């Protein structure tokens, strides 16, 4: 009884190592059937080969490239433009929205075109909601139209009075933080 017969008549699929051995054996057989003369570099027979083409004085893809151009090409090939544009919002926040707004609000997160902004006080959160259209226009002019499509404004983060060893039941302080 062979190995294929033990499993109920169906042969088991070849494993990765078996496939590699079969590919190597096929390549060796092809090399034996089609022998080519290999000439090491620097020997007398090497002059019959084509001369290597060197880059001329004009621009060529083999020439050294500026780092920014290479980085943008890699970002485009891998689809990172959206993440990089979102990072520009965080990096250029003060120039995109203005110094006075940037002093009292900071970007928290960008998800699916929605920018979450946290304000220092409830008054500034209300002001940001009123300026929402102008802020979105400034961001679109600075980093692109489709990067930020909506703005979600949060008020100040307050400490929680609900946890701790000396917690007293009740609502705690009201709007005293802003």
PDB file of C-alpha atoms in Angstrom, residues 35-144:
ATOM      1  CA  UNK A  35      23.924  24.605 -21.904  1.00  0.00           C
ATOM      2  CA  UNK A  36      25.131  28.188 -22.274  1.00  0.00           C
ATOM      3  CA  UNK A  37      28.700  29.329 -22.063  1.00  0.00           C
ATOM      4  CA  UNK A  38      29.176  31.441 -18.933  1.00  0.00           C
ATOM      5  CA  UNK A  39      32.022  33.949 -19.220  1.00  0.00           C
ATOM      6  CA  UNK A  40      33.285  35.421 -15.961  1.00  0.00           C
ATOM      7  CA  UNK A  41      33.779  39.179 -15.851  1.00  0.00           C
ATOM      8  CA  UNK A  42      37.178  40.490 -16.806  1.00  0.00           C
ATOM      9  CA  UNK A  43      38.106  37.555 -19.050  1.00  0.00           C
ATOM     10  CA  UNK A  44      38.955  37.625 -22.758  1.00  0.00           C
ATOM     11  CA  UNK A  45      35.545  36.371 -23.886  1.00  0.00           C
ATOM     12  CA  UNK A  46      33.726  39.225 -22.167  1.00  0.00           C
ATOM     13  CA  UNK A  47      34.425  41.668 -25.016  1.00  0.00           C
ATOM     14  CA  UNK A  48      31.769  40.009 -27.188  1.00  0.00           C
ATOM     15  CA  UNK A  49      28.984  41.094 -24.825  1.00  0.00           C
ATOM     16  CA  UNK A  50      27.108  44.346 -25.292  1.00  0.00           C
ATOM     17  CA  UNK A  51      28.700  47.319 -23.673  1.00  0.00           C
ATOM     18  CA  UNK A  52      26.938  48.598 -20.563  1.00  0.00           C
ATOM     19  CA  UNK A  53      24.940  51.734 -21.213  1.00  0.00           C
ATOM     20  CA  UNK A  54      25.941  54.548 -18.898  1.00  0.00           C
ATOM     21  CA  UNK A  55      23.736  57.456 -17.976  1.00  0.00           C
ATOM     22  CA  UNK A  56      24.290  60.454 -20.200  1.00  0.00           C
ATOM     23  CA  UNK A  57      24.259  64.090 -19.168  1.00  0.00           C
ATOM     24  CA  UNK A  58      20.447  64.124 -19.358  1.00  0.00           C
ATOM     25  CA  UNK A  59      18.103  63.051 -16.600  1.00  0.00           C
ATOM     26  CA  UNK A  60      17.645  59.311 -16.240  1.00  0.00           C
ATOM     27  CA  UNK A  61      15.729  57.049 -13.841  1.00  0.00           C
ATOM     28  CA  UNK A  62      19.070  55.619 -12.699  1.00  0.00           C
ATOM     29  CA  UNK A  63      20.368  59.011 -11.581  1.00  0.00           C
ATOM     30  CA  UNK A  64      20.225  59.974  -7.907  1.00  0.00           C
ATOM     31  CA  UNK A  65      16.810  61.368  -6.987  1.00  0.00           C
ATOM     32  CA  UNK A  66      15.863  63.964  -4.359  1.00  0.00           C
ATOM     33  CA  UNK A  67      14.603  62.376  -1.159  1.00  0.00           C
ATOM     34  CA  UNK A  68      11.269  64.214  -1.278  1.00  0.00           C
ATOM     35  CA  UNK A  69      10.511  62.883  -4.750  1.00  0.00           C
ATOM     36  CA  UNK A  70      11.345  59.321  -3.675  1.00  0.00           C
ATOM     37  CA  UNK A  71       9.223  59.624  -0.540  1.00  0.00           C
ATOM     38  CA  UNK A  72       6.233  60.963  -2.460  1.00  0.00           C
ATOM     39  CA  UNK A  73       6.547  58.191  -5.051  1.00  0.00           C
ATOM     40  CA  UNK A  74       6.653  55.524  -2.321  1.00  0.00           C
ATOM     41  CA  UNK A  75       3.639  57.106  -0.585  1.00  0.00           C
ATOM     42  CA  UNK A  76       1.715  57.113  -3.857  1.00  0.00           C
ATOM     43  CA  UNK A  77       2.598  53.493  -4.669  1.00  0.00           C
ATOM     44  CA  UNK A  78       1.523  52.282  -1.228  1.00  0.00           C
ATOM     45  CA  UNK A  79      -1.581  54.453  -0.880  1.00  0.00           C
ATOM     46  CA  UNK A  80      -0.411  56.559   2.065  1.00  0.00           C
ATOM     47  CA  UNK A  81      -1.562  59.955   0.746  1.00  0.00           C
ATOM     48  CA  UNK A  82      -4.641  60.090   2.971  1.00  0.00           C
ATOM     49  CA  UNK A  83      -2.661  59.367   6.142  1.00  0.00           C
ATOM     50  CA  UNK A  84       0.025  61.888   5.204  1.00  0.00           C
ATOM     51  CA  UNK A  85      -2.566  64.561   4.484  1.00  0.00           C
ATOM     52  CA  UNK A  86      -4.162  63.864   7.870  1.00  0.00           C
ATOM     53  CA  UNK A  87      -0.748  64.253   9.483  1.00  0.00           C
ATOM     54  CA  UNK A  88      -0.366  67.638   7.787  1.00  0.00           C
ATOM     55  CA  UNK A  89      -3.514  68.822   9.568  1.00  0.00           C
ATOM     56  CA  UNK A  90      -1.879  68.060  12.913  1.00  0.00           C
ATOM     57  CA  UNK A  91       1.519  69.457  11.931  1.00  0.00           C
ATOM     58  CA  UNK A  92       0.236  72.693  10.364  1.00  0.00           C
ATOM     59  CA  UNK A  93      -2.736  73.270  12.691  1.00  0.00           C
ATOM     60  CA  UNK A  94      -1.788  76.839  13.690  1.00  0.00           C
ATOM     61  CA  UNK A  95      -1.287  77.974  10.090  1.00  0.00           C
ATOM     62  CA  UNK A  96      -4.464  76.275   8.848  1.00  0.00           C
ATOM     63  CA  UNK A  97      -6.892  77.694  11.405  1.00  0.00           C
ATOM     64  CA  UNK A  98      -5.071  80.759  12.722  1.00  0.00           C
ATOM     65  CA  UNK A  99      -3.040  81.424  15.847  1.00  0.00           C
ATOM     66  CA  UNK A 100      -5.966  82.512  18.060  1.00  0.00           C
ATOM     67  CA  UNK A 101      -8.038  79.397  17.328  1.00  0.00           C
ATOM     68  CA  UNK A 102      -4.985  77.125  17.632  1.00  0.00           C
ATOM     69  CA  UNK A 103      -4.246  78.617  21.041  1.00  0.00           C
ATOM     70  CA  UNK A 104      -7.618  77.500  22.397  1.00  0.00           C
ATOM     71  CA  UNK A 105      -8.308  74.315  20.397  1.00  0.00           C
ATOM     72  CA  UNK A 106      -6.290  71.285  19.378  1.00  0.00           C
ATOM     73  CA  UNK A 107      -6.976  68.477  16.907  1.00  0.00           C
ATOM     74  CA  UNK A 108      -7.482  65.081  18.504  1.00  0.00           C
ATOM     75  CA  UNK A 109      -8.158  62.583  15.688  1.00  0.00           C
ATOM     76  CA  UNK A 110      -9.149  62.202  12.052  1.00  0.00           C
ATOM     77  CA  UNK A 111     -11.327  59.265  11.091  1.00  0.00           C
ATOM     78  CA  UNK A 112     -13.248  58.869   7.823  1.00  0.00           C
ATOM     79  CA  UNK A 113     -12.921  62.567   7.005  1.00  0.00           C
ATOM     80  CA  UNK A 114     -14.174  63.717  10.413  1.00  0.00           C
ATOM     81  CA  UNK A 115     -11.752  65.856  12.423  1.00  0.00           C
ATOM     82  CA  UNK A 116     -12.303  65.814  16.179  1.00  0.00           C
ATOM     83  CA  UNK A 117     -11.208  69.044  17.871  1.00  0.00           C
ATOM     84  CA  UNK A 118     -11.060  69.663  21.631  1.00  0.00           C
ATOM     85  CA  UNK A 119     -11.595  73.209  22.901  1.00  0.00           C
ATOM     86  CA  UNK A 120     -10.192  74.735  26.105  1.00  0.00           C
ATOM     87  CA  UNK A 121     -13.587  75.915  27.333  1.00  0.00           C
ATOM     88  CA  UNK A 122     -17.253  75.541  26.528  1.00  0.00           C
ATOM     89  CA  UNK A 123     -17.271  79.096  25.197  1.00  0.00           C
ATOM     90  CA  UNK A 124     -14.515  78.248  22.718  1.00  0.00           C
ATOM     91  CA  UNK A 125     -16.330  75.040  21.754  1.00  0.00           C
ATOM     92  CA  UNK A 126     -19.399  77.139  20.891  1.00  0.00           C
ATOM     93  CA  UNK A 127     -17.235  79.604  18.962  1.00  0.00           C
ATOM     94  CA  UNK A 128     -15.628  76.748  16.977  1.00  0.00           C
ATOM     95  CA  UNK A 129     -19.046  75.380  16.099  1.00  0.00           C
ATOM     96  CA  UNK A 130     -20.000  78.809  14.757  1.00  0.00           C
ATOM     97  CA  UNK A 131     -16.723  79.066  12.780  1.00  0.00           C
ATOM     98  CA  UNK A 132     -16.986  75.513  11.474  1.00  0.00           C
ATOM     99  CA  UNK A 133     -17.527  76.478   7.823  1.00  0.00           C
ATOM    100  CA  UNK A 134     -14.544  78.880   7.783  1.00  0.00           C
ATOM    101  CA  UNK A 135     -12.300  76.343   9.541  1.00  0.00           C
ATOM    102  CA  UNK A 136     -13.199  73.624   7.032  1.00  0.00           C
ATOM    103  CA  UNK A 137     -12.494  76.017   4.147  1.00  0.00           C
ATOM    104  CA  UNK A 138      -9.080  76.921   5.592  1.00  0.00           C
ATOM    105  CA  UNK A 139      -8.145  73.278   6.114  1.00  0.00           C
ATOM    106  CA  UNK A 140      -9.305  72.371   2.598  1.00  0.00           C
ATOM    107  CA  UNK A 141      -7.223  75.195   1.113  1.00  0.00           C
ATOM    108  CA  UNK A 142      -4.141  74.068   3.055  1.00  0.00           C
ATOM    109  CA  UNK A 143      -4.142  70.268   2.699  1.00  0.00           C
ATOM    110  CA  UNK A 144      -6.822  69.328   0.172  1.00  0.00           C
TER     111      UNK A 144
END
